Coordinates of C-alpha atoms in Angstrom, one line a residue:
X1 CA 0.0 0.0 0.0
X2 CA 3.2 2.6 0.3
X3 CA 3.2 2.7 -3.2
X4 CA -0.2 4.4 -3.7
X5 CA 0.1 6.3 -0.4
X6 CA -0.4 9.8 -2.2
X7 CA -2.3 12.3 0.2
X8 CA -0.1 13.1 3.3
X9 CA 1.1 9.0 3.5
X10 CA -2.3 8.1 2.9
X11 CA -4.2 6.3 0.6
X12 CA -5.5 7.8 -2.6
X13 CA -8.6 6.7 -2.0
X14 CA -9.2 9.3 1.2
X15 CA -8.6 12.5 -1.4
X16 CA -11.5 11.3 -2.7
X17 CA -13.5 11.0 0.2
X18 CA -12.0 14.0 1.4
X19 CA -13.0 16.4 -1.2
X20 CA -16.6 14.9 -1.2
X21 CA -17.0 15.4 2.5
X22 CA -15.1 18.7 1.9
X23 CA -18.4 20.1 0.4
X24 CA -21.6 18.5 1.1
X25 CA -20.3 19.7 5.0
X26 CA -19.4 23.3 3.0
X27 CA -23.6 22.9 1.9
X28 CA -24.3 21.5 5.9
X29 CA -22.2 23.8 8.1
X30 CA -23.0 26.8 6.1
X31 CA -26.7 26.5 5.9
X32 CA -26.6 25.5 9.6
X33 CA -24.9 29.1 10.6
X34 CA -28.0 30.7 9.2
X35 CA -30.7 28.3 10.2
X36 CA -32.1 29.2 13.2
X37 CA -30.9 33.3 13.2
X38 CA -33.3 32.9 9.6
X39 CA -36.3 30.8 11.7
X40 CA -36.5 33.6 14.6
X41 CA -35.9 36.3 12.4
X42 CA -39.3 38.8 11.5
X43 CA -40.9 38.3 8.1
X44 CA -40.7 41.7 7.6
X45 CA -37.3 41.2 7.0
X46 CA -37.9 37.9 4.6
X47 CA -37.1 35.4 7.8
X48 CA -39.5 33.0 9.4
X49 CA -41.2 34.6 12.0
X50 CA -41.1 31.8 14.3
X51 CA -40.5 32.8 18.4
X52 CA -37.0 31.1 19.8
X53 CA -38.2 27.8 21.3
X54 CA -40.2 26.6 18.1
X55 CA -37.2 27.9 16.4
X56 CA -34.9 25.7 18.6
X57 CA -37.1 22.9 18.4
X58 CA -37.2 23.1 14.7
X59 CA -33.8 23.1 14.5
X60 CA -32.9 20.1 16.6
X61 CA -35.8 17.7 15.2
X62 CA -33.4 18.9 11.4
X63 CA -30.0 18.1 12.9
X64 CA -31.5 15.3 14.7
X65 CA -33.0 13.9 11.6
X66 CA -29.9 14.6 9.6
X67 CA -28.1 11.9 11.2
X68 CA -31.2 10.0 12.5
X69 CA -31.7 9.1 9.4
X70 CA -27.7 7.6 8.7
X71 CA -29.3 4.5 10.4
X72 CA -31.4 3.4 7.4
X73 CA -28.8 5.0 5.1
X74 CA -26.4 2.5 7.0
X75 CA -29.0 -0.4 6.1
X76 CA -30.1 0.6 2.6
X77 CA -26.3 0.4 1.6
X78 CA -25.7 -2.4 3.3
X79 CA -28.1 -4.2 1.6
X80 CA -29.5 -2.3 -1.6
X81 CA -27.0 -0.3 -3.3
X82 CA -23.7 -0.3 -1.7
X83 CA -21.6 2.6 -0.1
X84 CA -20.8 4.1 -3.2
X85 CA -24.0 4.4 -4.6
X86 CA -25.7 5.7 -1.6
X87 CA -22.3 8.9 -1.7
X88 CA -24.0 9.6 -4.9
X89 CA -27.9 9.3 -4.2
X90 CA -27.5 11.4 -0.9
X91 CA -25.4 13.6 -2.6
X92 CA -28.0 14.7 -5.3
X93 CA -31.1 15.0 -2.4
X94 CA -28.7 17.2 -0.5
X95 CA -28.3 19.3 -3.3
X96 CA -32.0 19.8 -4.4
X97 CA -33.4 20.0 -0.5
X98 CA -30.9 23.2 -0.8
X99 CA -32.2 24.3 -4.1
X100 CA -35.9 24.1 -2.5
X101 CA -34.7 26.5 0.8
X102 CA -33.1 28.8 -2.2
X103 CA -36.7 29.4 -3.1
X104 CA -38.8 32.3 -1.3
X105 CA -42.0 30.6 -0.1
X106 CA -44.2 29.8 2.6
X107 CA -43.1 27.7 6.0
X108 CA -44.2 24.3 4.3
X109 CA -41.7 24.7 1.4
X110 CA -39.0 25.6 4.0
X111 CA -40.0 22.2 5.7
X112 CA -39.8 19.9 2.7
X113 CA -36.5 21.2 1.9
X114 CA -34.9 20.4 4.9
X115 CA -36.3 17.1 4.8
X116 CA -34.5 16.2 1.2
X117 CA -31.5 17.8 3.5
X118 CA -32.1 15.1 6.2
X119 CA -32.9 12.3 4.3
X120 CA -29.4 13.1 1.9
X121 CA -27.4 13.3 4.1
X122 CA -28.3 9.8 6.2
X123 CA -27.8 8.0 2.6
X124 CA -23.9 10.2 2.5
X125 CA -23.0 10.4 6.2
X126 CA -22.2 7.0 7.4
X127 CA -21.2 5.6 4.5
X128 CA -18.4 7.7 3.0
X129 CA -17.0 6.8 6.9
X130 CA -17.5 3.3 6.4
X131 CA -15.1 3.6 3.0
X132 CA -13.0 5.9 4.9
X133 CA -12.4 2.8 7.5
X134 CA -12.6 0.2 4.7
X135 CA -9.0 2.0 2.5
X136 CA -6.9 0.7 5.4
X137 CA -8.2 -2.6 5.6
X138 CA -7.0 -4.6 8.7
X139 CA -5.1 -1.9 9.9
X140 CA -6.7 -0.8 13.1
X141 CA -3.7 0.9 14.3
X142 CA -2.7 4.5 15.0
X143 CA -2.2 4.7 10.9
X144 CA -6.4 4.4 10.8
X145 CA -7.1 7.0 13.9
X146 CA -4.2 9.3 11.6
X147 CA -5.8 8.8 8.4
X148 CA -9.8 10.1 10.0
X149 CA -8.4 12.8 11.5
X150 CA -6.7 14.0 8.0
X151 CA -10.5 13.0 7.0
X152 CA -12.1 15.2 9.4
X153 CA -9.6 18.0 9.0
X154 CA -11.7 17.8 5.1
X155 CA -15.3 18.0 7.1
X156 CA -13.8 21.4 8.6
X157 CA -12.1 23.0 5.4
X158 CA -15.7 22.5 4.2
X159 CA -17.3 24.3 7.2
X160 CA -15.1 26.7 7.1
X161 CA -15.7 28.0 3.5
X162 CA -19.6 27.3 4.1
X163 CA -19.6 29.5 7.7
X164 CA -17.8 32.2 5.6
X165 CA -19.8 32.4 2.4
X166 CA -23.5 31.0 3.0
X167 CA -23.2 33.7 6.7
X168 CA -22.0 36.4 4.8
X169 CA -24.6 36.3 1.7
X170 CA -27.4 35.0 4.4
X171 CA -27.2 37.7 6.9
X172 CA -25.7 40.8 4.8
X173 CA -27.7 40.4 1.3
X174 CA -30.4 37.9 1.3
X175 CA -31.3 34.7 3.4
X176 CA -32.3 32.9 0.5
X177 CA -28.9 33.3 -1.6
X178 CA -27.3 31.8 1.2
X179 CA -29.3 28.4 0.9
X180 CA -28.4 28.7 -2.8
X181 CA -24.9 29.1 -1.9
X182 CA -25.0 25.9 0.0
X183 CA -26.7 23.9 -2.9
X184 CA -23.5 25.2 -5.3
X185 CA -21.4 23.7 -2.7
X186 CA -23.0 20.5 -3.0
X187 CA -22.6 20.0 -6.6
X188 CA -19.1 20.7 -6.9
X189 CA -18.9 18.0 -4.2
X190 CA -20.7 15.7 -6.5
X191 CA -18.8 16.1 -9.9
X192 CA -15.7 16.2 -7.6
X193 CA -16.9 12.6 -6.5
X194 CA -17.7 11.5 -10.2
X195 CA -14.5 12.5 -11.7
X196 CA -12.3 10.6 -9.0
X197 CA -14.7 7.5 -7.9
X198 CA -11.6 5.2 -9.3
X199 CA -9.3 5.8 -7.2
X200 CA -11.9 3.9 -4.5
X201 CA -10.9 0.4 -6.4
X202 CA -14.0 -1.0 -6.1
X203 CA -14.5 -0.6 -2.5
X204 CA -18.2 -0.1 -1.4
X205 CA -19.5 -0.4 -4.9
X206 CA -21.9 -3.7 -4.1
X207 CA -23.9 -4.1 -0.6
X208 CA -22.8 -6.3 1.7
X209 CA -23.7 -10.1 1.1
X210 CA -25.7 -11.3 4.1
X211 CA -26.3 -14.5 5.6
X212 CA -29.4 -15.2 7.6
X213 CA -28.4 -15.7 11.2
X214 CA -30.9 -18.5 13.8
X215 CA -33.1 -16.1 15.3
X216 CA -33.1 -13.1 12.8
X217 CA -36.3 -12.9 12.0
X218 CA -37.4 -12.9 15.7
X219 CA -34.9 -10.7 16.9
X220 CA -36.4 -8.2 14.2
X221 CA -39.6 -8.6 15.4
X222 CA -38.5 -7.8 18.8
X223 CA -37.3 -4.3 17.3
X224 CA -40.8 -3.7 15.8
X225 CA -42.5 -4.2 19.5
X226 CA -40.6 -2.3 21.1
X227 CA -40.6 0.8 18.8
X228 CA -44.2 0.0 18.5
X229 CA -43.9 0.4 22.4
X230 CA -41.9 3.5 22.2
X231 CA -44.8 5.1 20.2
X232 CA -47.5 3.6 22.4
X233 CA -45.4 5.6 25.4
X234 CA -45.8 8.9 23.7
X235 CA -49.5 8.6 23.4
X236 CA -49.4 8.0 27.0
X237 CA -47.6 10.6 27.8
X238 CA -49.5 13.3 25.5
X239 CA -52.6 11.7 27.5
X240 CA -51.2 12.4 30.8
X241 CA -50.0 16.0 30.1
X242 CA -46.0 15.2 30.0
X243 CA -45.8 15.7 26.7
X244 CA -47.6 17.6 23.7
X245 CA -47.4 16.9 19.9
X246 CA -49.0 19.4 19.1
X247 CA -46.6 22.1 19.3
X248 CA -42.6 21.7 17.6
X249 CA -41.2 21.5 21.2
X250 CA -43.1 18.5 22.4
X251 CA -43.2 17.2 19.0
X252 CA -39.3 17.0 19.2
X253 CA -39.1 15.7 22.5
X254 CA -41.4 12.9 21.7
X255 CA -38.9 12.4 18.9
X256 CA -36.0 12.1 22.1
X257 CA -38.1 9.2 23.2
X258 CA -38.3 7.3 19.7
X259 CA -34.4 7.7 19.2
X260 CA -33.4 6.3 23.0
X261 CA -36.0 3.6 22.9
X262 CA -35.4 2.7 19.0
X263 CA -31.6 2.5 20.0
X264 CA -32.3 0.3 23.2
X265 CA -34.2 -1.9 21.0
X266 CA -31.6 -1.8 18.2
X267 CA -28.5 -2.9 21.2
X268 CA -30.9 -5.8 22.1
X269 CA -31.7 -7.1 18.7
X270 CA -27.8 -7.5 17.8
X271 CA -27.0 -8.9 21.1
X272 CA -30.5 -11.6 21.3
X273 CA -30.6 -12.6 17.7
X274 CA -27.5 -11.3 15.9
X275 CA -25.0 -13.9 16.2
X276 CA -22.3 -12.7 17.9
X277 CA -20.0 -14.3 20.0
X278 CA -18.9 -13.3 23.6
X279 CA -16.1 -11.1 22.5
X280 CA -17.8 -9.4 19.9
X281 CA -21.0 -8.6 22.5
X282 CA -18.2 -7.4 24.7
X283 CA -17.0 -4.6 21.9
X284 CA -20.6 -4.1 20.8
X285 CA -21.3 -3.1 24.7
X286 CA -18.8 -0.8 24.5
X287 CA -19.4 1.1 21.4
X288 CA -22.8 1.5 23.4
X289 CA -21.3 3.3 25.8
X290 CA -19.3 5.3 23.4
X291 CA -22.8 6.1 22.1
X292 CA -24.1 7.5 25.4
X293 CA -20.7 9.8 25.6
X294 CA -21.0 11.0 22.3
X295 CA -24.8 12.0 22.7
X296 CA -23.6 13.9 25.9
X297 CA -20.8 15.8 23.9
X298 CA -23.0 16.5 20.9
X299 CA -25.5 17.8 23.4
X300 CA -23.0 20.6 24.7
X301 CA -20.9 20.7 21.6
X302 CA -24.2 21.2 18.8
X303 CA -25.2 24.2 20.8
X304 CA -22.2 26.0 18.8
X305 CA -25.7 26.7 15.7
X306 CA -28.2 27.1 18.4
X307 CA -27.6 28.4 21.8
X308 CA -24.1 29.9 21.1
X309 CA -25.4 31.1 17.9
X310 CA -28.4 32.9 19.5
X311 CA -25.6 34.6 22.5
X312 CA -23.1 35.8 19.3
X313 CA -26.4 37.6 17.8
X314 CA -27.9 38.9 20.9
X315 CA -25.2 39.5 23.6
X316 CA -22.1 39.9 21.5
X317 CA -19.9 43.1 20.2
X318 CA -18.9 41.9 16.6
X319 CA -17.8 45.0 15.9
X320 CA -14.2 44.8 14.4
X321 CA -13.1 48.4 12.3
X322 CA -16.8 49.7 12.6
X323 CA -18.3 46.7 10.7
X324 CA -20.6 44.4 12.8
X325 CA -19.8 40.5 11.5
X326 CA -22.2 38.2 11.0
X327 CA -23.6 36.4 14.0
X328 CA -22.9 33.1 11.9
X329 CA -19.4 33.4 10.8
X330 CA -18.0 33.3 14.6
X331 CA -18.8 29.4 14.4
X332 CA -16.1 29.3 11.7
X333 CA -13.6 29.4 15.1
X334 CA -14.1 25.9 15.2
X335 CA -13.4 24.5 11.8
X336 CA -10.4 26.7 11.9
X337 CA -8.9 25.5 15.0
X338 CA -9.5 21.8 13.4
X339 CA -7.7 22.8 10.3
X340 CA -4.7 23.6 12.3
X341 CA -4.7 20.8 14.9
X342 CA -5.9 17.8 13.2
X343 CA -2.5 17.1 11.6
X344 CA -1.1 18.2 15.3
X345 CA -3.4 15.4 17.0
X346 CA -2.8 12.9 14.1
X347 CA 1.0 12.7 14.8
X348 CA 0.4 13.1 18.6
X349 CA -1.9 9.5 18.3
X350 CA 1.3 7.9 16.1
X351 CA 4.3 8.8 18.3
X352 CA 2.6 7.9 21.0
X353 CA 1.5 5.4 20.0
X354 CA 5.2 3.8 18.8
X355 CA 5.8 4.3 22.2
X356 CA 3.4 2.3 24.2
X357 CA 2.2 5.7 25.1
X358 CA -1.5 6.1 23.2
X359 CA -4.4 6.7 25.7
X360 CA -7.2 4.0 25.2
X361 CA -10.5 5.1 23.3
X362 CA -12.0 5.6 27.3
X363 CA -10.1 8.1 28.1
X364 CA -9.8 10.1 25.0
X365 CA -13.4 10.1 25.5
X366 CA -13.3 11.0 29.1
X367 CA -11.1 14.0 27.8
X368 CA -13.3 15.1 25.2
X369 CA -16.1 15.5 28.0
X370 CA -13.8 17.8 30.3
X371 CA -13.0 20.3 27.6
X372 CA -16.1 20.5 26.4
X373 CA -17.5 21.9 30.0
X374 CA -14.5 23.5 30.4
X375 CA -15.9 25.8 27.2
X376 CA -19.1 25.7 28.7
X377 CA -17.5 26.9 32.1
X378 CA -15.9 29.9 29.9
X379 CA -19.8 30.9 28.8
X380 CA -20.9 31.0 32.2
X381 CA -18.2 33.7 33.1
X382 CA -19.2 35.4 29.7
X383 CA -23.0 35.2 30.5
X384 CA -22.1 36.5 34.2
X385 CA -20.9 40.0 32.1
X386 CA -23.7 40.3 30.3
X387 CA -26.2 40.0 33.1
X388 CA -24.2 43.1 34.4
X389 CA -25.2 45.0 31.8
X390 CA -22.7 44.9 29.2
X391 CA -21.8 42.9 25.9
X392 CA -19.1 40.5 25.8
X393 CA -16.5 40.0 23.5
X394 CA -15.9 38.1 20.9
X395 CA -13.1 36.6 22.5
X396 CA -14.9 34.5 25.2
X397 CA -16.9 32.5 22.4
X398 CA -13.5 32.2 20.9
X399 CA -11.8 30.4 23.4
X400 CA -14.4 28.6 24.2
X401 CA -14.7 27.4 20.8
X402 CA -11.0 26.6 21.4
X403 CA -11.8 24.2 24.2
X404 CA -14.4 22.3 22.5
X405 CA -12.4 21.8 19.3
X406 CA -9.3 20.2 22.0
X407 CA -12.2 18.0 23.0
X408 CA -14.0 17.0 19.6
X409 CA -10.7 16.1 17.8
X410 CA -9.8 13.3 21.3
X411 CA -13.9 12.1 21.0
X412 CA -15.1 12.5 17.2
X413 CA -12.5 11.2 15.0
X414 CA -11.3 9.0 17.1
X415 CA -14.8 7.4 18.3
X416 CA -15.3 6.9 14.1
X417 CA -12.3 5.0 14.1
X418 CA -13.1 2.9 17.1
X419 CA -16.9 2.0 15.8
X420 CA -15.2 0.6 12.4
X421 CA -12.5 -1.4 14.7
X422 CA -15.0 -2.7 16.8
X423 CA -18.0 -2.8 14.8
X424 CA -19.1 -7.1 13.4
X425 CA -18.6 -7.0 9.7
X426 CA -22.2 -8.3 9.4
X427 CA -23.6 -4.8 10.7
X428 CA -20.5 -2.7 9.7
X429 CA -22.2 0.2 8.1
X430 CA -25.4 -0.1 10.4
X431 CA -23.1 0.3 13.3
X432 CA -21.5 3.2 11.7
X433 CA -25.4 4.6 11.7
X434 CA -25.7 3.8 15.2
X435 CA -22.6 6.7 16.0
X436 CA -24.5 9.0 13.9
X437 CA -27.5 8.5 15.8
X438 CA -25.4 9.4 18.8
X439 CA -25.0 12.9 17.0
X440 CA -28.9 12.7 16.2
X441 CA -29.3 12.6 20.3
X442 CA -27.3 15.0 21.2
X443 CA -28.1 17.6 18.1
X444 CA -31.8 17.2 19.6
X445 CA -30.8 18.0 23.4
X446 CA -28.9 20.9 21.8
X447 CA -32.0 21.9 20.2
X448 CA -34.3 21.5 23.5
X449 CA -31.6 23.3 25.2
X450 CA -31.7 26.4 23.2
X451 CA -35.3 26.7 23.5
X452 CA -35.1 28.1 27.0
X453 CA -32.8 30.8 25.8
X454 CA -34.4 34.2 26.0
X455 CA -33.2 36.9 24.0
X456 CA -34.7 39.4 26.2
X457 CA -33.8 38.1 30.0
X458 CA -30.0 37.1 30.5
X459 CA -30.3 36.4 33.8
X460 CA -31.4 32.7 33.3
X461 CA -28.2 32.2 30.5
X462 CA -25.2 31.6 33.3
X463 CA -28.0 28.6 35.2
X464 CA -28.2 27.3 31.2
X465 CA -24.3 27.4 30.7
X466 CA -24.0 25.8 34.3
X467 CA -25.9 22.8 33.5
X468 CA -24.3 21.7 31.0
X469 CA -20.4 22.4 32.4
X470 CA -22.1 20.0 35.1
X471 CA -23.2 17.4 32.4
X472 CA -19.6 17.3 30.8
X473 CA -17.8 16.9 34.2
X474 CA -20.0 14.0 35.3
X475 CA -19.7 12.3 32.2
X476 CA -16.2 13.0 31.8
X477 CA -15.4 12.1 35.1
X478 CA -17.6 8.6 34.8
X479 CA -15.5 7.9 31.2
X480 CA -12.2 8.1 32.9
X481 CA -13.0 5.7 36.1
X482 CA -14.3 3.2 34.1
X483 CA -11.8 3.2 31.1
X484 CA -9.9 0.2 32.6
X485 CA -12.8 -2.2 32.0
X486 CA -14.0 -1.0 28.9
X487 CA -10.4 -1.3 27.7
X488 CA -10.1 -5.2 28.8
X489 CA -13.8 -5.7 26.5
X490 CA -12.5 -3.9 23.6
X491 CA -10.1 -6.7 23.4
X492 CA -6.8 -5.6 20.7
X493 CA -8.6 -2.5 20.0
X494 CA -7.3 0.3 21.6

């Protein structure tokens, strides 16, 4: 394989995937910067009209369903059209759900666009992952972790340019050229994809051949039930008053019960009927829990397009030379810190790794979860300011932005790699679903979160930022006693 290794050591292949990802995230990222600063902004000035916590709501049942929907992507390749096929089908409903938010209209055509968004991006998502994994075949070394994070140092080059463009023509000439902006993005990403599918050799281009396993069939059924049962909940709990589907926020956190039930029920079907033996239920228990700390680091870390978002618009100077920058374009901190440490973290994981020296998955994670309240704990200091009377400066979102990239490049890339080391072949792509589902969970917290930001009462924002500096310290904290076990059960993975 040294032979072919052509982009930074790597192989060919991940230019490819690189690229692709490069700018359907350009089309993501960018129209995310907008989204809910368009939803909560007056019609009178061509936004939505919509008040902050349908807003929020809105925005986390989107990026919920965004990568919700990777689990049936995961599937449908799997079994219908293969990884590479999928790329390209995604791809194209990315595209035109972009082309339809382009288009001035009523609240119903802003809808069905960012469902041809969703449902895109769970056919691209966790399959152009799954390749990513598949180029180094049974390498599950250090070289792997290396080559995603030179893969996800792609998924922020994208949101950088997005953050930049699709903010600056959103918020400073129209909303709607900035979802049109996003929709170019995604067709350069697609003829970009076309024109180099060959250096993939093959890989991904047929599904998975499957064998039926004893028990199958009933451990499917037992799936059904209980999502049946998960839906039977919610109408007990709109009957008692907990919840209400009526309205976007209940509606979305029904939705939070569907996704934790759904995955309970998905975790039980692979370990009663899937086949496995009792060191691959061992790894499959663990990338559970990786699940439940990735859904707690999304849930801080996805407020960077809602809550955050919301505090750069409302209680932020962006003033710089007596021009006041777009709300949107401070998320671009983020991409831009990943840009500059990814290689950084990359050669960290190899030289300490030819040293005996690499931390385990667990503690990476545990890591992850402390910087990410530590960012949070930087918010509540900022919020404190602003509840004296005063704006803050840009510079507290930026270093807190600086914090939760240290955090996302020891969890994110690193928790991809472990799910295709650990994942059984049978339910490779499936299981890389499952981590995007984790982002689903913790984009919809994010969401819920946000709606109890009010742009008129500060007061309640340093209790919001608390909360979740608490969350991440737990968590953290919890990751980092228990690494030693989950360790022994990931057996030669580290």
């Amino acid at each position: 394989m040294s032979s072919e290794s052509t982009f930074f050591g790597h192989p060919r292949g991940l230019a490819t995937l690189f690229f692709t990802e490069m700018w359907e995230r350009f089309s993501y990222y960018g129209m995310r910067a907008i989204l809910i600063l368009f939803m909560t902004t007056e019609t009178a000035q061509q936004g939505l009209g919509l008040d902050v916590e349908t807003s929020a709501a809105v925005y986390g049942l989107y990026t919920a369903a965004v990568y919700l929907l990777s689990l049936p992507g995961g599937w449908l390749a799997d079994n219908v059209f293969g990884q590479q096929k999928s790329i390209w089908y995604g791809g194209i409903l990315i595209m035109v759900g972009h082309l339809i938010l382009a288009i001035p209209g009523s609240q119903e055509i802003f809808f069905i666009g960012l469902g041809f968004v969703a449902m895109g991006t769970g056919f691209l998502k966790p399959n152009i992952s799954s390749i990513v994994g598949d180029l180094y075949g049974d390498d599950k070394g250090a070289k792997r972790d290396a080559g995603f994070s030179i893969f996800y140092m792609g998924i922020n080059l994208g949101s950088l340019l997005g953050q930049t463009v699709v903010s600056f023509l959103g918020e400073k000439v129209d909303w709607h050229m900035g979802f049109g902006a996003a929709a170019v993005g995604m067709f350069l990403g697609l003829i970009q994809y076309k024109l180099t599918l060959g250096t993939l050799k093959g890989i991904g281009m047929k599904p998975e051949k499957k064998v039926k396993l004893p028990g199958e069939k009933s451990g499917a059924t037992f799936t059904y039930a209980l999502t049946a049962g998960a839906i039977l909940l919610i109408f007990v709990m709109q009957y008692l008053g907990i919840v209400d589907v009526t309205t976007a926020r209940g509606i979305a956190e029904s939705v939070g019960v569907l996704i934790v039930v759904v995955t309970l029920a998905y975790f039980a079907n692979i370990f009663i009927s899937g086949g496995l033996d009792m060191a691959e239920r061992k790894q499959v228990f663990v990338i559970f829990l990786l699940f439940i700390g990735a859904s707690v680091f999304w849930a801080g870390f996805e407020q960077a397009g809602s809550t955050l978002n919301l505090f750069a618009r409302d209680y932020t100077d962006r003033m710089i030379f007596g021009y006041e920058l777009p709300a949107g374009i401070l998320q671009n901190f983020n991409p831009f810190f990943i840009i500059i440490l990814s290689p950084v973290f990359g050669a960290i994981w190899i030289r300490l790794a030819a040293k005996q020296m690499n931390p385990s998955t667990p503690i990476k994670f545990g890591f992850g979860l402390l910087m990410m309240a530590v960012g949070f704990l930087v918010m509540y200091f900022a919020a404190v300011i602003v509840v004296q009377g005063t704006k803050a400066g840009m510079g507290w979102l930026i270093v807190t932005y600086l914090f939760h990239t240290t955090g996302e490049l020891t969890l994110s890339p690193v928790g991809l790699s472990a799910t295709t080391k650990l994942a059984p072949r049978k339910y490779y792509s499936q299981m890389m679903g499952i981590w995007f589902v984790a982002t689903a969970l913790g984009n919809l917290i994010a969401g819920l979160f946000a709606g109890g930001f009010d742009p008129n009462d500060a007061s309640q924002v340093p209790g919001l930022f608390m909360s979740v500096v608490l969350l991440g310290v737990g968590s953290g904290i919890m990751f980092l006693i228990f690494s030693g076990f989950m360790r022994r059960w990931m057996g030669n993975v580290r």
